[in-house]
Coordinates of C-alpha atoms and ligand atoms in Angstrom, one line a residue:
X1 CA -29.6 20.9 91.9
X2 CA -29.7 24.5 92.8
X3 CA -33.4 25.9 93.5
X4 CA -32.7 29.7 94.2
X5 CA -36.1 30.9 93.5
X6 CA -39.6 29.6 95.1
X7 CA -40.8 26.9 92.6
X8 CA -44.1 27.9 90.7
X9 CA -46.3 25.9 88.9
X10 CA -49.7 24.6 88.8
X11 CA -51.2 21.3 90.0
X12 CA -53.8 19.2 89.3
X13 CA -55.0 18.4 92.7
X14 CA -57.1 21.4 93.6
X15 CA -59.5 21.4 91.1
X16 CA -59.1 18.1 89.6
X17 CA -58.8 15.2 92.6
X18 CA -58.9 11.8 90.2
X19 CA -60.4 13.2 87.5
X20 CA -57.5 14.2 85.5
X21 CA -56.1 13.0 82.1
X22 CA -53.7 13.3 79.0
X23 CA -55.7 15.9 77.6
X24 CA -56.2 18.0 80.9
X25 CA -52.3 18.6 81.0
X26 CA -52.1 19.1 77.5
X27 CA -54.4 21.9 77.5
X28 CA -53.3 23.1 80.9
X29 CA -49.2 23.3 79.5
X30 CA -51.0 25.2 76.2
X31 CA -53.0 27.3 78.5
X32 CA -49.4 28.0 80.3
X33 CA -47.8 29.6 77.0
X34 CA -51.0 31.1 75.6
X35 CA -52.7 33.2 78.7
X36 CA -48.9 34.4 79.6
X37 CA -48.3 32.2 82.9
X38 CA -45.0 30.9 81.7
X39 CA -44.0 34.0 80.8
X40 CA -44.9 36.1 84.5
X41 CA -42.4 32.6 85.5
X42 CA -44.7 29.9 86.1
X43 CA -42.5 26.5 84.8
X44 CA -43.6 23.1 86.3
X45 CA -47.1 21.8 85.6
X46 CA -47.5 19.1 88.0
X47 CA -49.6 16.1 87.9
X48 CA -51.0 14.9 91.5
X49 CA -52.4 11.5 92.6
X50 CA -54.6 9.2 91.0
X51 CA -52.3 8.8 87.7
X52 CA -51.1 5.4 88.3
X53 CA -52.7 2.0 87.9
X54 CA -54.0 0.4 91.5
X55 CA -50.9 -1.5 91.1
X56 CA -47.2 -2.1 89.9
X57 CA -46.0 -4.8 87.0
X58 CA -46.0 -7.9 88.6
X59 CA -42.8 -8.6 86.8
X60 CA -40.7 -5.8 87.4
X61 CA -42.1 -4.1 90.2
X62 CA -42.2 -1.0 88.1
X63 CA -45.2 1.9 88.5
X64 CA -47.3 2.2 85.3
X65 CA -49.7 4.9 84.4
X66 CA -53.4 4.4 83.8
X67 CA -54.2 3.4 80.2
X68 CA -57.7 5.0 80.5
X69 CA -56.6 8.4 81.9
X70 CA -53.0 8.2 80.2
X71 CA -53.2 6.0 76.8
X72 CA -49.9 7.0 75.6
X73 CA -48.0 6.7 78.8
X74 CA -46.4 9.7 81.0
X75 CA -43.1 9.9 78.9
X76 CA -46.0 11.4 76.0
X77 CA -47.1 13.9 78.0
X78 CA -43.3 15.2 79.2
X79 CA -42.4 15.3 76.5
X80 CA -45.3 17.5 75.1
X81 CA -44.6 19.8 78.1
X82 CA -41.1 20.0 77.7
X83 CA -41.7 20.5 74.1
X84 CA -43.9 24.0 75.3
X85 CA -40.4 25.0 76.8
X86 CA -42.2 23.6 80.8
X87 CA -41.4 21.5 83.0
X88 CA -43.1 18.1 84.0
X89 CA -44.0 17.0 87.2
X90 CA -45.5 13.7 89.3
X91 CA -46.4 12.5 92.6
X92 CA -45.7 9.8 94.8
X93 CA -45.9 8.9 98.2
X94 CA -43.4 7.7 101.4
X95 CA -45.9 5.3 102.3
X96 CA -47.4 1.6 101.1
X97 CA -49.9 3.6 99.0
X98 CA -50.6 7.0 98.1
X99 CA -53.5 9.0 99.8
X100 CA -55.7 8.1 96.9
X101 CA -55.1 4.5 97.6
X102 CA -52.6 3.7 94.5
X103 CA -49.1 2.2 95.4
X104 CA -46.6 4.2 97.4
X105 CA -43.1 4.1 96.9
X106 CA -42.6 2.8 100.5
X107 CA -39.2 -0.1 99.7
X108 CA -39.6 1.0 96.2
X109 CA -37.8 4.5 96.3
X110 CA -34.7 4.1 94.0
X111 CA -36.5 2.1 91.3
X112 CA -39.4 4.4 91.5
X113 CA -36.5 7.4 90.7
X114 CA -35.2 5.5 88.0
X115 CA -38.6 5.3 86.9
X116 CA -39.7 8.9 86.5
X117 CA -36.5 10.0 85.8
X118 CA -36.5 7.9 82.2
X119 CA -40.0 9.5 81.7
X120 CA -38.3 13.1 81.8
X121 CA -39.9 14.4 85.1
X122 CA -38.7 16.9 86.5
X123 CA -40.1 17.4 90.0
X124 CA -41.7 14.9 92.9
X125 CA -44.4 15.8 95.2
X126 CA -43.9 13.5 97.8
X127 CA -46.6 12.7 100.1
X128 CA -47.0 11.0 103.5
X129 CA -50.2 8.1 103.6
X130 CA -49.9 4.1 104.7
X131 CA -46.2 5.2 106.5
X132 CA -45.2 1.8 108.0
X133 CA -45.5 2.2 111.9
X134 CA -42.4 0.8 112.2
X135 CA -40.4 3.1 110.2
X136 CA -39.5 7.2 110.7
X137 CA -41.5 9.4 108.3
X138 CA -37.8 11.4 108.1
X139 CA -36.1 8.4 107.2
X140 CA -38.3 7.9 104.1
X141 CA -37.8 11.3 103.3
X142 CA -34.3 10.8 103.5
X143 CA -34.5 7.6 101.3
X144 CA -36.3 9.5 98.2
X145 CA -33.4 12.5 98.6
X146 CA -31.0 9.8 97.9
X147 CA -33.3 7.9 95.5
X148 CA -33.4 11.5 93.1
X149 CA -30.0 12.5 93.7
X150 CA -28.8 8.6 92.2
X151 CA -31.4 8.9 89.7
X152 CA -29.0 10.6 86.9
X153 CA -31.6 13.4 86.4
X154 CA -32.7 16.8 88.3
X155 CA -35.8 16.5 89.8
X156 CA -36.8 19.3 92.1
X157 CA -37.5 17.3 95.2
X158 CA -41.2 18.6 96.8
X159 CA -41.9 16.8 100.2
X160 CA -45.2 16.7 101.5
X161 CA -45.6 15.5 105.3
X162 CA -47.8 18.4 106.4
X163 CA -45.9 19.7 108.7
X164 CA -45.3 16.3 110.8
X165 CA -42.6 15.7 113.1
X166 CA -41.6 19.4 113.2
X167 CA -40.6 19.0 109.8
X168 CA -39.0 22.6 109.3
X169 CA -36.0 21.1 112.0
X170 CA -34.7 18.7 109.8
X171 CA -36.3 18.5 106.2
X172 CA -33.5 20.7 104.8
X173 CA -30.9 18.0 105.5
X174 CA -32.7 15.3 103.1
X175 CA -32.4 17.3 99.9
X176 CA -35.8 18.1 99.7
X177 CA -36.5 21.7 97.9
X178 CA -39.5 22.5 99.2
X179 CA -41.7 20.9 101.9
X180 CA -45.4 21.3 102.7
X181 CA -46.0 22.3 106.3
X182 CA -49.2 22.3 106.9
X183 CA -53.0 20.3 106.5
X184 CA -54.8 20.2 102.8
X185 CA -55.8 24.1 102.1
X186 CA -59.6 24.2 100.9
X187 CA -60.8 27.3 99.1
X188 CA -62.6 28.9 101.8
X189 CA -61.1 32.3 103.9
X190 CA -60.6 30.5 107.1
X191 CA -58.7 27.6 105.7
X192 CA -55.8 30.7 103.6
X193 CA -55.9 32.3 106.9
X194 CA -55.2 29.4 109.3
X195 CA -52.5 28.0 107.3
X196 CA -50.8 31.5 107.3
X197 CA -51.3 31.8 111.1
X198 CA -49.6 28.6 111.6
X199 CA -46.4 29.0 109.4
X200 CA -46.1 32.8 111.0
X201 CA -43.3 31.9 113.7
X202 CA -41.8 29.0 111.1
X203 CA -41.1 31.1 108.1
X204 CA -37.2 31.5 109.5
X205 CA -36.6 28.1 108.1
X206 CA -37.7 28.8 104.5
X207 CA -35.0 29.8 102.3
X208 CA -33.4 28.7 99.5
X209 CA -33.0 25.2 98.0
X210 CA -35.5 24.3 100.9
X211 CA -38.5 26.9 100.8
X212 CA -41.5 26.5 103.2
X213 CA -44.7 25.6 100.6
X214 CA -47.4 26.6 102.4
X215 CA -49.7 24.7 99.8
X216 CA -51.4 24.8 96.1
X217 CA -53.3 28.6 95.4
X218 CA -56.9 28.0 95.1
X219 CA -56.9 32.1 93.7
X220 CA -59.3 31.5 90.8
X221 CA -61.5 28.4 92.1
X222 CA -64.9 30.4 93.2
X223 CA -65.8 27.0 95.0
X224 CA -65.6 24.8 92.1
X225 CA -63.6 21.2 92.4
X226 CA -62.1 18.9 94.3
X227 CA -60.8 21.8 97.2
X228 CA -64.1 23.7 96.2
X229 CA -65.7 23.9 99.3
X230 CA -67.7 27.0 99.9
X231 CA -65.2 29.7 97.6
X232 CA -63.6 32.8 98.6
X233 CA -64.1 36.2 96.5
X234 CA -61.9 37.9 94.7
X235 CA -60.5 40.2 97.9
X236 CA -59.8 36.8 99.8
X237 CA -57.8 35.8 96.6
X238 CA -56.0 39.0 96.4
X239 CA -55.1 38.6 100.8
X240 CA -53.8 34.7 100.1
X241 CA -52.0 35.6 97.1
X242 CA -50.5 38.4 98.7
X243 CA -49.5 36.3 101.9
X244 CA -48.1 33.3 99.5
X245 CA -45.7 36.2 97.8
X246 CA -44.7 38.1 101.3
X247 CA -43.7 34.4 102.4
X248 CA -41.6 34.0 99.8
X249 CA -43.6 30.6 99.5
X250 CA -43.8 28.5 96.4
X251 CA -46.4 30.0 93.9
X252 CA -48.0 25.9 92.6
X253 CA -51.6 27.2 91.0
X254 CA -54.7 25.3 91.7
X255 CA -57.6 26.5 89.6
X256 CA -58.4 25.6 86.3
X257 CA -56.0 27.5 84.3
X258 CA -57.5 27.0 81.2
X259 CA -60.2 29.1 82.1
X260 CA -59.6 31.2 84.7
X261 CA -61.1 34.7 84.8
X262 CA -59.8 38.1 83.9
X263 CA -58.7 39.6 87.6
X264 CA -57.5 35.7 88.8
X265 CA -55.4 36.0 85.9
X266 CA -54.0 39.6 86.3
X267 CA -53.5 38.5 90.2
X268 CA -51.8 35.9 90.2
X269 CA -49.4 37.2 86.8
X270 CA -48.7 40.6 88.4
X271 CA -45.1 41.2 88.4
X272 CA -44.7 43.4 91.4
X273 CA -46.0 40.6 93.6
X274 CA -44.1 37.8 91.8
X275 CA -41.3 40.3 92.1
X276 CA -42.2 40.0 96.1
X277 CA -42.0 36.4 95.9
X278 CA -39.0 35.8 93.8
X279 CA -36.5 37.8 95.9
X280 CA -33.2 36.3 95.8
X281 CA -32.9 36.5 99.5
X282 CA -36.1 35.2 100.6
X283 CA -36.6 36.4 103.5
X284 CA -39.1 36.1 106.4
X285 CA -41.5 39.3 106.6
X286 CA -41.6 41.5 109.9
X287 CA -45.4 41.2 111.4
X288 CA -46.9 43.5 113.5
X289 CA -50.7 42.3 114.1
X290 CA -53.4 44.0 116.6
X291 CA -54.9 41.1 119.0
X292 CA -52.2 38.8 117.8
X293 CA -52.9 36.4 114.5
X294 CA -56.6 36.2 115.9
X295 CA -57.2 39.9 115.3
X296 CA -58.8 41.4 112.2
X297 CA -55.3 43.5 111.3
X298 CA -51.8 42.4 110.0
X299 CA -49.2 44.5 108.8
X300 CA -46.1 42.5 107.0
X301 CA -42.9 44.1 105.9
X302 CA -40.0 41.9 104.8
X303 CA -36.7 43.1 103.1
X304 CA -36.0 43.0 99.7
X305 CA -32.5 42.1 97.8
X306 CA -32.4 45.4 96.2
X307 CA -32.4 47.7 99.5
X308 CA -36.3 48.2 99.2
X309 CA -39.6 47.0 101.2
X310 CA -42.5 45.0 100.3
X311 CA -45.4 45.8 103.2
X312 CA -48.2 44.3 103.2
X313 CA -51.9 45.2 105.2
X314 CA -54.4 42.7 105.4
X315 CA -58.1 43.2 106.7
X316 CA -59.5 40.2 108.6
X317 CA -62.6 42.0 109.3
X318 CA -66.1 41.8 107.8
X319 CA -66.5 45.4 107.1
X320 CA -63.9 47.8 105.8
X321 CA -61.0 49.3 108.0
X322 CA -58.4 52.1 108.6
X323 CA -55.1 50.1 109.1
X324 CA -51.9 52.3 110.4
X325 CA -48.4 51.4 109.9
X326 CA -46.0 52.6 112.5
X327 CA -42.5 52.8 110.9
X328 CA -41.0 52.6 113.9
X329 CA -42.4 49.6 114.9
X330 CA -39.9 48.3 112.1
X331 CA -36.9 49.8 112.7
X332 CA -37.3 52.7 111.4
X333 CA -37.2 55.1 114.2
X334 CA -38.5 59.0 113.6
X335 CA -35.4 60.3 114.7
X336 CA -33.4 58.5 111.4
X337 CA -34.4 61.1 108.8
X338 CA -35.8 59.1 106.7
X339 CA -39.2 59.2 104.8
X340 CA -41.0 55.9 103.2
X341 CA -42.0 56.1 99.7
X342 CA -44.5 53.7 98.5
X343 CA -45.8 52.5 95.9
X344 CA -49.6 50.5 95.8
X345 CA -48.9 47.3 93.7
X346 CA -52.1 45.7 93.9
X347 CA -54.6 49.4 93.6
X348 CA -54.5 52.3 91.6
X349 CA -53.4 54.6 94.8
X350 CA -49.6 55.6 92.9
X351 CA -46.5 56.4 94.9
X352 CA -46.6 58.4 97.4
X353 CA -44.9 59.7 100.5
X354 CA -45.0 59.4 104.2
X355 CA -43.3 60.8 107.4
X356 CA -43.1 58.1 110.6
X357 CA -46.9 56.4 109.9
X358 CA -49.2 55.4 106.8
X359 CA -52.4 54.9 106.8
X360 CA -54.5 53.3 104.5
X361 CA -58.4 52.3 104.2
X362 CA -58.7 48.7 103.5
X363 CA -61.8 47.0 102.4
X364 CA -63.1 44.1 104.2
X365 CA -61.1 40.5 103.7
X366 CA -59.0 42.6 101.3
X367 CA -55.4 44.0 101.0
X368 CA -52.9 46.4 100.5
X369 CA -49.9 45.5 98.9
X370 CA -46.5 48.4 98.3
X371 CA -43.3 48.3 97.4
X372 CA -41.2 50.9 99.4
X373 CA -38.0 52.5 99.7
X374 CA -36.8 54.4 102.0
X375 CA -35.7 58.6 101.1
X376 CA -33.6 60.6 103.4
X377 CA -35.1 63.9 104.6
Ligands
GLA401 C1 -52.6 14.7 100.4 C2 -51.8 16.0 100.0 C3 -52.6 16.7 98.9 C4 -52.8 15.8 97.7 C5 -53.5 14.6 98.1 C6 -53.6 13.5 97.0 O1 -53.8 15.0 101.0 O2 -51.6 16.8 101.1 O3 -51.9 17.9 98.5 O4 -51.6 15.5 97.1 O5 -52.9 13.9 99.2 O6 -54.3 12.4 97.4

């Protein structure tokens, strides 16, 4: 199965922890079609822990989905998102039981396969509580990539070890598509901004069929759900989203979709930055940063397929700042003849043109996002 492109979706976890249901991905897959998600490329709507019942049929071993929070079973609700033109997607676990405490697919991995492949899903998250001691979490990541490949259908293969066991070395050779690497994100500044320090020097591995998920958007939370936590405004949404697209990550939503707010909405739909994401190449961003990752300014530039630029400017700070991009610094030395035209994706600041350095004012916990090209002299 060919995954060229960073998955995107949305997921239940974020917001929803255990309390989700046939009517929450319903609504959510209607939501998809009708507020235009699926049609800026969203696909898979994903359904986290907590589905199943506490434990398999004693008789033939098989997982079953909870009666009170799925009456009509999971092939029902595939089917009523594949019938939106969507994707469907579940969770399971490496381990004896999941990290909500229902069974794992530990020694159960093929049948479990079988299992969600005659429901119609179409993607696994595949997460990493209750691993044996015994056993390496790589082998059971390798297990499941054989379990879905013998499965007869093509499910999008998600691992989810956190980053464990310098995953990014050898997760690529078990078939998984995408892998998380890092800790739970919660919707707070610090916890975006961590897991983006942490994949900086990492992001070489992610590339296609195997891209580097740096965890489920909490753009469009304000606080509220299972992630909450304390919130972020809409600047800090703007900076993770922004990050998420400039590392080519996979773009899984976490907030309520159903009713998420105006500017979330235009964010995380705007086609320049989806653009950013999508880029058949994929690949990692330059970084220049003052301080190092524990400074207030970042400056990202990565390639595009086309022969253009996407640059990024983040603002760590508290207070609003001047943040100077140095073309040189990127390869582009004075001498070349060359100026940078840029265009502001995210603002209302146009195209315009510069000779060897930009500078731009940036709010504080904000961004600046352009695509560029380059224009000889
Ligand atoms: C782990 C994962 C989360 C979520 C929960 C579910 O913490 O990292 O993304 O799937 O388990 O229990």
């Amino acid at each position: 199965m060919l995954v060229n492109r960073p998955p995107m979706g949305w997921n239940t976890w974020n917001t929803f922890g255990w309390n989700i249901s046939d009517k929450l991905v319903r609504e959510s897959a209607d939501a998809f079609v009708d507020l235009g998600f699926k049609k800026a490329g969203y696909e898979y709507i994903v359904v986290d822990d907590c589905w199943s019942k506490k434990v398999r049929n004693a008789e033939n071993f098989r997982l079953e989905a909870d009666p009170d929070k799925f009456p009509e079973g999971m092939k029902a609700v595939a089917d009523y998102v594949h019938g939106k033109g969507l994707k469907f997607g579940m969770y399971s676990c490496a381990g004896q039981r999941t990290c909500g405490d229902f069974p794992g697919s530990f020694d159960h991995e093929f049948l479990d396969a079988e299992t969600f492949a005659s429901w119609g899903v179409d993607f696994l998250k595949y997460d990493f509580c209750y691993k044996p001691a015994f056993i390496e979490g790589q082998l059971l990541y390798r297990r499941m990539g054989m379990a879905l490949r013998a499965c007869g259908r093509d499910i999008l293969y998600s691992a989810c070890n956190w980053g464990s066991d310098n995953v990014w070395q050898w997760i690529r050779s078990t078939g998984a598509h995408m892998y998380r690497s890092t800790g739970d994100i919660f919707d707070t500044p610090e916890s975006y901004r961590k897991i983006a320090a942490s994949q900086l020097d990492k992001l070489g591995a992610s590339a296609n069929n195997c891209f580097n998920d740096v965890d489920m958007l909490t753009v469009g939370m304000y606080g509220k759900g299972n992630v909450g936590s304390k919130g972020c405004t809409d600047a800090d949404y703007r900076s993770q989203f922004a990050l998420w697209c400039l590392f080519s990550a996979p773009l899984m939503l976490g907030c309520d979709i159903r009713s998420i707010n105006e500017q979330s909405l235009k964010l995380v739909t705007n086609p320049d930055l989806i653009r950013i994401d999508q880029d058949a190449e994929a690949r990692p961003p330059m970084c220049q940063t003052e301080n190092g990752w524990d400074g207030t300014k970042h400056i990202l530039m990565k390639h595009l397929d086309d022969g253009r630029y996407a640059l990024g400017l983040f603002n760590f700070e508290e207070h609003d700042q001047e943040i100077s991009v140095t073309y040189s610094d990127f390869g582009l030395p004075a001498s070349a003849g060359y100026d940078v035209s840029c265009r502001d994706v995210l603002g209302d600041d146009g195209e315009k043109v510069y000779r060897e350095y930009m500078r731009a004012k940036v709010p504080a916990h904000d961004c600046k996002v352009y695509i560029c090209t380059l224009v000889k002299r």
